[in-house]
Coordinates of C-alpha atoms and ligand atoms in Angstrom, one line a residue:
Chain A
X1 CA 0.0 0.0 0.0
X2 CA 1.4 3.3 -1.1
X3 CA -0.1 5.7 1.3
X4 CA -0.6 6.1 5.3
X5 CA -4.4 5.5 5.0
X6 CA -4.9 6.3 8.8
X7 CA -3.5 9.7 8.5
X8 CA -5.3 10.6 5.1
X9 CA -9.0 9.2 5.6
X10 CA -11.4 11.5 5.6
X11 CA -15.5 11.7 5.5
X12 CA -17.0 9.9 2.5
X13 CA -18.7 13.5 1.5
X14 CA -15.4 14.9 1.2
X15 CA -14.4 12.5 -1.6
X16 CA -17.7 13.5 -3.2
X17 CA -17.1 17.1 -2.8
X18 CA -13.5 16.7 -4.1
X19 CA -15.0 15.6 -7.6
X20 CA -17.8 18.4 -7.6
X21 CA -15.8 21.6 -6.5
X22 CA -12.5 21.7 -4.4
X23 CA -13.8 25.1 -3.1
X24 CA -16.8 23.7 -1.7
X25 CA -14.8 20.8 -0.2
X26 CA -12.7 23.6 1.5
X27 CA -15.4 25.5 3.0
X28 CA -17.2 22.4 4.1
X29 CA -14.2 21.1 5.9
X30 CA -14.0 24.5 7.9
X31 CA -17.5 24.1 9.0
X32 CA -18.9 26.7 6.7
X33 CA -21.8 24.7 5.2
X34 CA -25.0 26.0 3.7
X35 CA -27.0 22.7 4.1
X36 CA -29.6 24.3 6.2
X37 CA -30.5 26.9 3.7
X38 CA -31.0 24.9 0.9
X39 CA -34.0 23.2 -0.2
X40 CA -32.5 20.9 -2.8
X41 CA -30.5 19.3 0.4
X42 CA -33.7 18.9 2.3
X43 CA -35.4 17.0 -0.9
X44 CA -32.4 14.9 -0.9
X45 CA -32.8 13.9 2.7
X46 CA -36.4 13.1 2.1
X47 CA -35.6 11.1 -0.8
X48 CA -33.3 9.2 1.5
X49 CA -35.7 8.7 4.3
X50 CA -38.4 7.1 1.9
X51 CA -36.2 5.0 -0.5
X52 CA -36.0 1.8 1.7
X53 CA -38.8 2.1 4.1
X54 CA -38.7 -1.7 4.6
X55 CA -35.0 -2.3 4.9
X56 CA -33.8 -2.4 8.6
X57 CA -29.9 -2.2 8.1
X58 CA -29.9 1.4 7.1
X59 CA -27.1 3.7 8.0
X60 CA -24.1 1.9 9.1
X61 CA -21.6 4.4 10.9
X62 CA -18.1 3.1 10.9
X63 CA -15.2 5.1 12.7
X64 CA -17.6 8.2 13.0
X65 CA -16.3 8.8 9.4
X66 CA -18.1 6.4 7.1
X67 CA -21.9 6.7 6.7
X68 CA -23.3 3.7 4.8
X69 CA -26.9 3.8 3.8
X70 CA -27.2 0.0 3.4
X71 CA -24.7 -2.8 3.6
X72 CA -25.7 -6.3 3.0
X73 CA -23.7 -9.6 2.3
X74 CA -22.4 -8.6 -1.1
X75 CA -23.1 -4.9 -1.5
X76 CA -22.8 -1.6 0.0
X77 CA -25.6 0.4 -1.4
X78 CA -25.8 4.1 -2.1
X79 CA -29.0 6.1 -2.7
X80 CA -28.9 9.2 -4.8
X81 CA -31.6 11.6 -6.0
X82 CA -30.5 12.1 -9.6
X83 CA -27.8 10.8 -11.6
X84 CA -26.1 14.3 -12.2
X85 CA -23.0 13.9 -10.2
X86 CA -22.2 10.4 -11.3
X87 CA -18.4 10.5 -11.1
X88 CA -18.4 12.4 -7.6
X89 CA -20.9 9.6 -6.3
X90 CA -19.0 6.8 -7.9
X91 CA -15.9 7.9 -6.3
X92 CA -17.4 8.3 -3.0
X93 CA -18.8 4.7 -3.1
X94 CA -15.7 3.4 -4.5
X95 CA -13.7 5.1 -1.4
X96 CA -16.2 3.3 0.8
X97 CA -15.1 -0.1 -0.7
X98 CA -11.7 0.8 -0.4
X99 CA -12.4 1.9 3.4
X100 CA -13.8 -1.5 4.0
X101 CA -11.1 -3.1 2.4
X102 CA -8.6 -1.6 4.8
X103 CA -10.6 -3.0 7.5
X104 CA -10.5 -6.4 6.2
X105 CA -14.0 -6.4 4.5
X106 CA -14.4 -7.0 0.8
X107 CA -17.6 -5.8 -0.9
X108 CA -19.0 -4.7 -4.3
X109 CA -20.9 -1.4 -4.7
X110 CA -24.4 -0.4 -5.7
X111 CA -25.9 3.0 -6.6
X112 CA -29.5 3.5 -6.9
X113 CA -30.6 6.6 -8.6
X114 CA -34.1 7.2 -7.1
X115 CA -35.4 9.4 -9.7
X116 CA -34.2 7.6 -12.9
X117 CA -35.3 4.0 -11.1
X118 CA -31.7 3.0 -12.2
X119 CA -29.1 0.9 -10.2
X120 CA -25.5 0.7 -11.3
X121 CA -22.9 -1.7 -10.0
X122 CA -19.3 -0.9 -9.6
X123 CA -16.4 -2.9 -7.9
X124 CA -13.0 -1.9 -6.7
X125 CA -10.1 -2.5 -9.2
X126 CA -6.7 -2.0 -8.8
X127 CA -6.9 1.1 -11.1
X128 CA -9.6 2.5 -8.7
X129 CA -7.6 1.9 -5.7
X130 CA -4.6 4.0 -7.2
X131 CA -7.2 6.8 -7.9
X132 CA -8.7 6.7 -4.6
X133 CA -5.2 7.0 -2.9
X134 CA -4.2 9.9 -5.2
X135 CA -7.5 11.5 -4.4
X136 CA -7.0 11.2 -0.5
X137 CA -3.6 12.9 -0.9
X138 CA -5.0 15.7 -3.0
X139 CA -8.0 16.2 -0.4
X140 CA -5.6 16.5 2.4
X141 CA -3.3 18.9 0.5
X142 CA -6.5 21.2 -0.2
X143 CA -7.8 20.9 3.4
X144 CA -4.4 22.3 4.7
X145 CA -4.7 25.3 2.4
X146 CA -4.8 28.6 4.4
X147 CA -7.5 30.2 2.4
X148 CA -10.3 28.5 0.0
X149 CA -9.3 27.6 -3.4
X150 CA -10.6 30.9 -5.6
X151 CA -14.0 31.0 -7.1
X152 CA -14.1 29.6 -10.7
X153 CA -17.3 29.5 -12.5
X154 CA -18.6 25.8 -12.9
X155 CA -21.6 24.8 -14.8
X156 CA -23.4 23.6 -11.7
X157 CA -22.7 26.8 -9.3
X158 CA -26.4 28.0 -9.8
X159 CA -27.7 25.1 -8.4
X160 CA -25.2 24.5 -5.5
X161 CA -26.0 25.4 -1.9
X162 CA -23.0 27.7 -1.8
X163 CA -24.0 29.7 -4.8
X164 CA -25.3 32.8 -2.8
X165 CA -22.1 32.5 -0.6
X166 CA -19.7 32.3 -3.6
X167 CA -21.2 35.0 -5.9
X168 CA -22.0 37.6 -3.2
X169 CA -19.7 40.0 -4.6
X170 CA -19.8 43.7 -5.5
X171 CA -19.0 45.2 -8.7
X172 CA -16.1 48.0 -8.6
Chain B
X1 CA -41.0 30.5 3.7
X2 CA -39.2 32.6 5.7
X3 CA -41.8 34.7 7.9
X4 CA -41.6 36.8 10.6
X5 CA -44.6 36.7 13.1
X6 CA -45.6 39.6 15.2
X7 CA -47.7 39.1 18.3
X8 CA -49.4 42.2 19.6
X9 CA -51.9 40.9 22.1
X10 CA -51.5 39.4 25.3
X11 CA -51.5 35.6 25.9
X12 CA -49.5 32.6 25.9
X13 CA -47.1 31.1 23.7
X14 CA -46.8 27.2 23.7
X15 CA -45.4 24.3 22.2
X16 CA -47.9 21.6 21.7
X17 CA -46.6 18.3 19.9
X18 CA -44.9 19.7 16.9
X19 CA -46.8 23.1 16.5
X20 CA -46.6 26.5 18.4
X21 CA -49.9 27.9 19.3
X22 CA -50.6 31.6 20.4
X23 CA -53.6 31.5 22.8
X24 CA -54.5 35.3 23.5
X25 CA -56.4 36.4 26.5
X26 CA -60.0 35.8 25.1
X27 CA -58.7 31.9 24.4
X28 CA -58.6 32.5 20.8
X29 CA -56.0 29.7 19.5
X30 CA -53.8 30.5 16.4
X31 CA -51.1 28.1 15.2
X32 CA -47.8 29.4 14.1
X33 CA -46.0 27.2 11.2
X34 CA -42.6 26.8 12.8
X35 CA -40.9 25.5 9.7
X36 CA -41.6 28.4 7.9
X37 CA -40.9 31.1 10.7
X38 CA -37.8 33.2 10.8
X39 CA -38.3 35.0 14.1
X40 CA -41.0 35.9 16.6
X41 CA -41.5 39.6 17.6
X42 CA -43.3 39.8 20.9
X43 CA -45.1 43.1 21.9
X44 CA -47.6 41.9 24.1
X45 CA -47.4 40.3 27.5
X46 CA -46.8 36.7 26.8
X47 CA -46.2 33.7 28.8
X48 CA -43.8 31.1 27.6
X49 CA -42.9 27.7 28.6
X50 CA -39.7 25.9 28.4
X51 CA -40.9 23.3 26.1
X52 CA -41.3 26.0 23.6
X53 CA -37.9 27.4 24.3
X54 CA -36.4 23.9 23.7
X55 CA -38.2 23.5 20.4
X56 CA -37.1 26.7 18.9
X57 CA -33.5 26.0 18.2
X58 CA -34.4 23.1 16.1
X59 CA -36.0 25.3 13.6
X60 CA -33.7 28.2 14.2
X61 CA -36.3 30.6 15.4
X62 CA -35.2 33.6 17.3
X63 CA -37.7 35.3 19.8
X64 CA -37.4 38.9 20.1
X65 CA -39.1 41.0 23.0
X66 CA -40.2 44.5 22.9
X67 CA -41.4 46.6 26.1
X68 CA -44.6 48.3 26.7
X69 CA -43.6 51.4 24.5
X70 CA -42.7 48.7 21.5
X71 CA -39.2 49.2 22.1
X72 CA -36.7 46.4 21.7
X73 CA -35.8 44.9 25.1
X74 CA -33.9 41.5 24.2
X75 CA -33.7 38.5 22.2
X76 CA -33.8 35.0 23.0
X77 CA -31.0 33.7 20.6
X78 CA -31.0 29.8 20.6
X79 CA -27.9 27.7 20.5
X80 CA -26.6 27.7 17.0
X81 CA -26.5 24.6 14.3
X82 CA -24.2 26.5 12.0
X83 CA -20.8 26.8 14.0
X84 CA -17.1 27.1 12.5
X85 CA -14.6 27.7 14.9
X86 CA -12.2 28.5 12.3
X87 CA -14.4 31.3 11.0
X88 CA -14.7 32.6 14.5
X89 CA -10.8 32.5 15.1
X90 CA -10.4 34.5 11.9
X91 CA -13.4 36.7 12.8
X92 CA -11.6 37.5 15.9
X93 CA -8.5 38.1 14.4
X94 CA -9.9 41.0 12.4
X95 CA -11.0 42.8 15.6
X96 CA -7.6 42.1 17.5
X97 CA -5.7 43.6 14.6
X98 CA -6.5 47.3 14.8
X99 CA -5.8 48.1 11.1
X100 CA -7.9 45.2 10.3
X101 CA -10.6 46.5 12.5
X102 CA -10.5 50.2 11.3
X103 CA -10.9 48.9 7.8
X104 CA -14.0 47.2 8.5
X105 CA -15.2 50.0 10.9
X106 CA -14.7 52.3 7.9
X107 CA -16.2 50.2 5.4
X108 CA -19.8 50.2 7.4
X109 CA -19.8 54.0 7.8
X110 CA -19.1 54.6 4.2
X111 CA -21.9 52.4 3.1
X112 CA -24.2 54.0 5.5
X113 CA -23.1 57.4 4.2
X114 CA -23.5 56.3 0.9
X115 CA -27.2 55.2 1.7
X116 CA -27.8 58.4 3.5
X117 CA -26.6 60.7 0.6
X118 CA -28.8 58.5 -1.7
X119 CA -31.9 59.3 0.6
X120 CA -31.0 63.1 0.6
X121 CA -30.4 63.4 -3.1
X122 CA -34.1 62.7 -3.9
X123 CA -34.9 66.1 -2.2
X124 CA -31.9 67.7 -3.2
X125 CA -33.1 71.3 -4.1
X126 CA -33.7 72.2 -0.4
X127 CA -31.0 70.5 1.3
X128 CA -28.0 71.1 -1.0
X129 CA -25.9 72.7 1.7
X130 CA -26.6 69.7 3.9
X131 CA -25.5 67.5 1.5
X132 CA -22.4 69.3 0.8
X133 CA -21.5 69.4 4.4
X134 CA -22.0 65.7 4.5
X135 CA -19.8 65.0 1.3
X136 CA -16.9 67.1 3.1
X137 CA -17.1 65.1 6.2
X138 CA -17.2 61.9 4.1
X139 CA -13.6 62.5 2.9
X140 CA -12.5 62.4 6.5
X141 CA -13.6 58.5 6.8
X142 CA -10.6 57.5 4.7
X143 CA -8.2 59.6 6.8
X144 CA -9.3 58.5 10.0
X145 CA -6.7 56.3 12.1
X146 CA -9.0 55.5 15.1
X147 CA -12.4 54.3 15.6
X148 CA -13.6 57.1 18.1
X149 CA -12.6 59.5 15.3
X150 CA -14.6 57.6 12.9
X151 CA -17.5 57.7 15.4
X152 CA -17.1 61.6 15.6
X153 CA -17.3 61.9 11.8
X154 CA -20.5 59.8 11.8
X155 CA -22.0 61.7 14.5
X156 CA -21.7 64.9 12.7
X157 CA -23.0 63.5 9.7
X158 CA -25.9 62.0 11.2
X159 CA -26.6 65.4 12.8
X160 CA -26.8 67.0 9.3
X161 CA -28.8 63.9 8.3
X162 CA -31.5 64.3 10.8
X163 CA -31.6 67.9 10.1
X164 CA -32.5 67.2 6.4
X165 CA -35.7 65.4 7.8
X166 CA -37.1 68.7 8.4
X167 CA -37.2 69.3 4.7
X168 CA -38.0 65.7 3.6
X169 CA -40.8 65.2 5.9
X170 CA -44.1 66.8 5.8
X171 CA -44.7 69.9 7.8
X172 CA -46.5 68.1 10.8
X173 CA -43.3 66.1 11.5
X174 CA -40.3 67.7 12.8
X175 CA -37.1 66.7 14.6
X176 CA -34.9 68.8 16.7
X177 CA -32.1 66.0 17.3
X178 CA -31.8 62.4 17.8
X179 CA -32.9 61.0 20.9
X180 CA -32.6 57.6 21.6
X181 CA -33.2 57.1 25.1
X182 CA -36.2 57.6 25.4
X183 CA -37.4 59.1 22.2
X184 CA -39.5 62.2 23.0
X185 CA -41.1 63.2 19.7
X186 CA -43.0 61.2 17.1
X187 CA -39.8 61.3 14.6
X188 CA -37.4 60.0 16.9
X189 CA -40.2 57.4 17.9
X190 CA -40.1 56.1 14.5
X191 CA -36.4 56.2 14.3
X192 CA -35.9 53.8 17.5
X193 CA -38.9 51.6 16.3
X194 CA -37.5 51.0 12.9
X195 CA -34.1 50.6 14.1
X196 CA -34.8 48.0 16.6
X197 CA -36.5 46.2 14.0
X198 CA -33.5 46.4 11.8
X199 CA -31.3 45.0 14.4
X200 CA -33.1 42.0 15.0
X201 CA -33.6 41.5 11.2
X202 CA -29.5 41.6 11.3
X203 CA -29.4 39.4 13.9
X204 CA -31.5 36.6 12.6
X205 CA -29.5 36.7 9.3
X206 CA -26.3 36.4 11.1
X207 CA -27.8 33.5 13.1
X208 CA -28.1 31.6 9.8
X209 CA -24.4 31.9 9.2
X210 CA -21.1 31.1 10.9
X211 CA -20.5 34.5 12.2
X212 CA -20.3 35.2 15.9
X213 CA -22.6 38.1 16.6
X214 CA -20.7 39.3 19.6
X215 CA -17.3 40.3 17.7
X216 CA -17.7 43.4 16.3
X217 CA -15.7 46.3 14.7
X218 CA -17.2 49.6 14.4
X219 CA -19.0 49.2 17.8
X220 CA -17.1 48.0 20.8
X221 CA -17.6 44.2 21.4
X222 CA -19.7 44.0 24.6
X223 CA -21.0 41.3 26.5
X224 CA -24.4 42.9 26.7
X225 CA -25.1 43.4 22.9
X226 CA -24.7 41.5 19.7
X227 CA -22.6 44.3 18.5
X228 CA -21.9 42.8 15.1
X229 CA -25.7 43.3 14.3
X230 CA -25.4 47.1 15.2
X231 CA -22.5 47.2 12.8
X232 CA -24.2 45.6 10.0
X233 CA -27.4 47.7 10.6
X234 CA -25.6 50.8 9.9
X235 CA -25.7 49.8 6.2
X236 CA -29.1 48.9 6.2
X237 CA -31.0 51.6 8.5
X238 CA -30.8 54.4 5.9
X239 CA -31.5 52.0 3.0
X240 CA -34.6 50.2 4.5
X241 CA -35.8 52.1 7.7
X242 CA -35.5 55.5 6.8
X243 CA -36.9 55.0 3.5
X244 CA -40.1 53.2 5.0
X245 CA -40.2 56.5 7.6
X246 CA -40.1 58.8 4.7
X247 CA -42.9 56.8 2.9
X248 CA -45.0 56.4 5.7
X249 CA -45.2 60.0 6.6
X250 CA -45.2 61.6 3.4
X251 CA -48.1 59.5 2.2
X252 CA -50.1 60.2 5.4
X253 CA -50.2 56.8 6.2
X254 CA -48.8 57.2 9.6
X255 CA -50.3 60.4 11.3
X256 CA -49.9 62.2 14.7
X257 CA -52.7 60.3 15.9
X258 CA -50.7 57.1 15.8
X259 CA -48.5 58.2 18.7
X260 CA -48.9 58.0 22.3
X261 CA -46.9 60.0 24.6
X262 CA -46.5 58.5 28.5
X263 CA -44.0 59.5 31.1
X264 CA -42.1 61.6 28.9
X265 CA -41.5 59.0 26.2
X266 CA -43.3 59.1 22.8
X267 CA -43.8 55.8 21.0
X268 CA -46.1 54.4 18.3
X269 CA -49.5 52.9 19.5
X270 CA -50.6 49.5 18.3
X271 CA -52.2 51.0 15.0
X272 CA -49.1 52.9 14.3
X273 CA -46.9 49.7 14.8
X274 CA -48.9 47.7 12.6
X275 CA -48.8 50.3 9.9
X276 CA -45.1 50.6 10.3
X277 CA -44.5 46.7 10.3
X278 CA -46.6 46.3 7.3
X279 CA -44.5 48.7 5.3
X280 CA -41.3 47.5 6.7
X281 CA -42.1 43.8 5.7
X282 CA -43.3 44.9 2.3
X283 CA -39.7 46.8 1.7
X284 CA -37.7 43.8 3.2
X285 CA -39.4 41.4 0.6
X286 CA -39.0 43.8 -2.3
X287 CA -36.4 42.2 -4.9
X288 CA -33.6 43.7 -7.0
X289 CA -31.8 41.9 -9.7
X290 CA -28.4 41.3 -8.2
X291 CA -25.6 42.1 -10.6
X292 CA -23.4 39.3 -9.9
X293 CA -25.8 36.7 -8.6
X294 CA -28.1 37.4 -11.8
X295 CA -30.9 36.7 -9.5
X296 CA -33.6 38.7 -7.8
X297 CA -32.6 39.3 -4.1
X298 CA -34.8 40.7 -1.6
X299 CA -33.6 43.6 0.7
X300 CA -33.6 40.9 3.6
X301 CA -31.4 38.5 1.5
X302 CA -29.1 41.5 0.9
X303 CA -28.3 41.3 4.9
X304 CA -27.5 37.8 4.3
X305 CA -25.2 38.4 1.5
X306 CA -23.4 41.0 3.6
X307 CA -22.6 38.5 6.2
X308 CA -21.4 36.0 3.7
X309 CA -18.9 38.9 2.2
X310 CA -17.8 39.3 6.0
X311 CA -16.9 35.6 6.3
X312 CA -15.2 35.7 3.0
X313 CA -13.1 38.7 4.1
X314 CA -12.2 36.7 7.3
X315 CA -11.1 33.7 5.8
X316 CA -9.0 35.4 3.2
X317 CA -11.1 34.6 0.2
X318 CA -12.3 38.2 -1.1
X319 CA -11.8 41.5 0.3
X320 CA -14.9 42.8 1.9
X321 CA -16.7 45.5 -0.2
X322 CA -19.6 46.9 1.6
X323 CA -23.1 47.2 -0.2
X324 CA -23.7 50.5 -2.0
X325 CA -27.2 50.3 -3.5
X326 CA -26.8 50.9 -7.2
X327 CA -30.4 51.0 -8.2
Ligands
LIG401 S1 -21.2 27.8 -6.2 FE1 -19.7 26.9 -7.7 S2 -17.6 27.5 -7.0 FE2 -19.0 27.9 -5.1 S3 -18.9 26.0 -3.9 FE3 -20.6 25.8 -5.2 S4 -19.6 24.6 -7.2 FE4 -18.1 25.4 -6.0

């Protein structure tokens, strides 16, 4: 293994944010969160609550870091509202698989896109493992930055919970 | 979504199950939708239970209390959900470093003066001289080296500004000078009433962010007051409160009958308060197209954006530029 996992491990959501926006990752990691003010996030939480009403094994918490929606014999399952952020979601789930592997548990992943009623299976390949490790190193580098990564316009800024925060600017 | 509720009657405010009820002295029961409530303003004599006080933080609802005369007396500020030790440390550093503190204090005053002049220019012909005096005084802001100097400049600007009220307002309303404790004439009563609403509005926006309301720049941070709220309110008082006052008086919506006088204190009666709040709420929800957000933004949201800009300043993201209404 190439990295010191124990020193680099982070919450799953940070892996997700890393692939969405590094500025968001930094702000979130400093406790500057906007979640309460956003209806979209609220909607996401609701979907979550209602997606698997009958399943008992919901939300497994590992090390206070990993919050798994559902885990069964074969799969770690993630529930997502829509398929917009596929790469970020995928990497988050792969990170979970990677994390579990460090604990000696080998699983496969399954993402459930509720809106599209779509399932997607993924497994942790050697290539993905490498990618996760690089990601962890990069995330830790960003978290150590003194100031947030500068604002760069991204196609989904307008839908981001941080939009008002990031674009609250005055003209000269 | 984000409503403020004003309670004028006497009665009881309580939580039963997942609803807040207000039961007035005639036993009329009104429910208040807690999820859509921003803050509650209590003008009447109201009993509360601890169940209610324990419930409100869950929804981030702030309680503001006003005394018999309708003047602000205090706030129940529930424990925050949005906390960031990192931000608070940085916020404190900007107070601790005197130059950094001065920069922010100047920014607040400069924005306030911008909005003061904006109000005055609408009545330019009669108050040209006062406008010029303020413009001259404004030049001293940049040069000031100390906060108390800055406070002096602000005091003089306000004096000229309030003098101009005698031209801006209809004949039956005049002001000799600003008297806060207690207000002795209707214009002072209006200013005091409006300013306390503004103070609580800013406080409730601060509450939604990671800012610590006790660490301030222009005003001395104190344990008694949420002084950051006073700082930020400087920007919005002339922009929002004063224009509401001008509107209410000059359109004869509020008249001298809406005031009472007791023990040498002048205050708005219930009818007057209701009229004021109606217009003030209307103003707060008025929207303006924001040039950077490219979205319509309410006056109330502009207060939150000011908080966001301060956070960005503190964390070294973007140097603070105060709002200067461009519309
Ligand atoms: S608004 Fe854009 S830049 Fe800001 S956090 Fe969201 S995605 Fe990143």
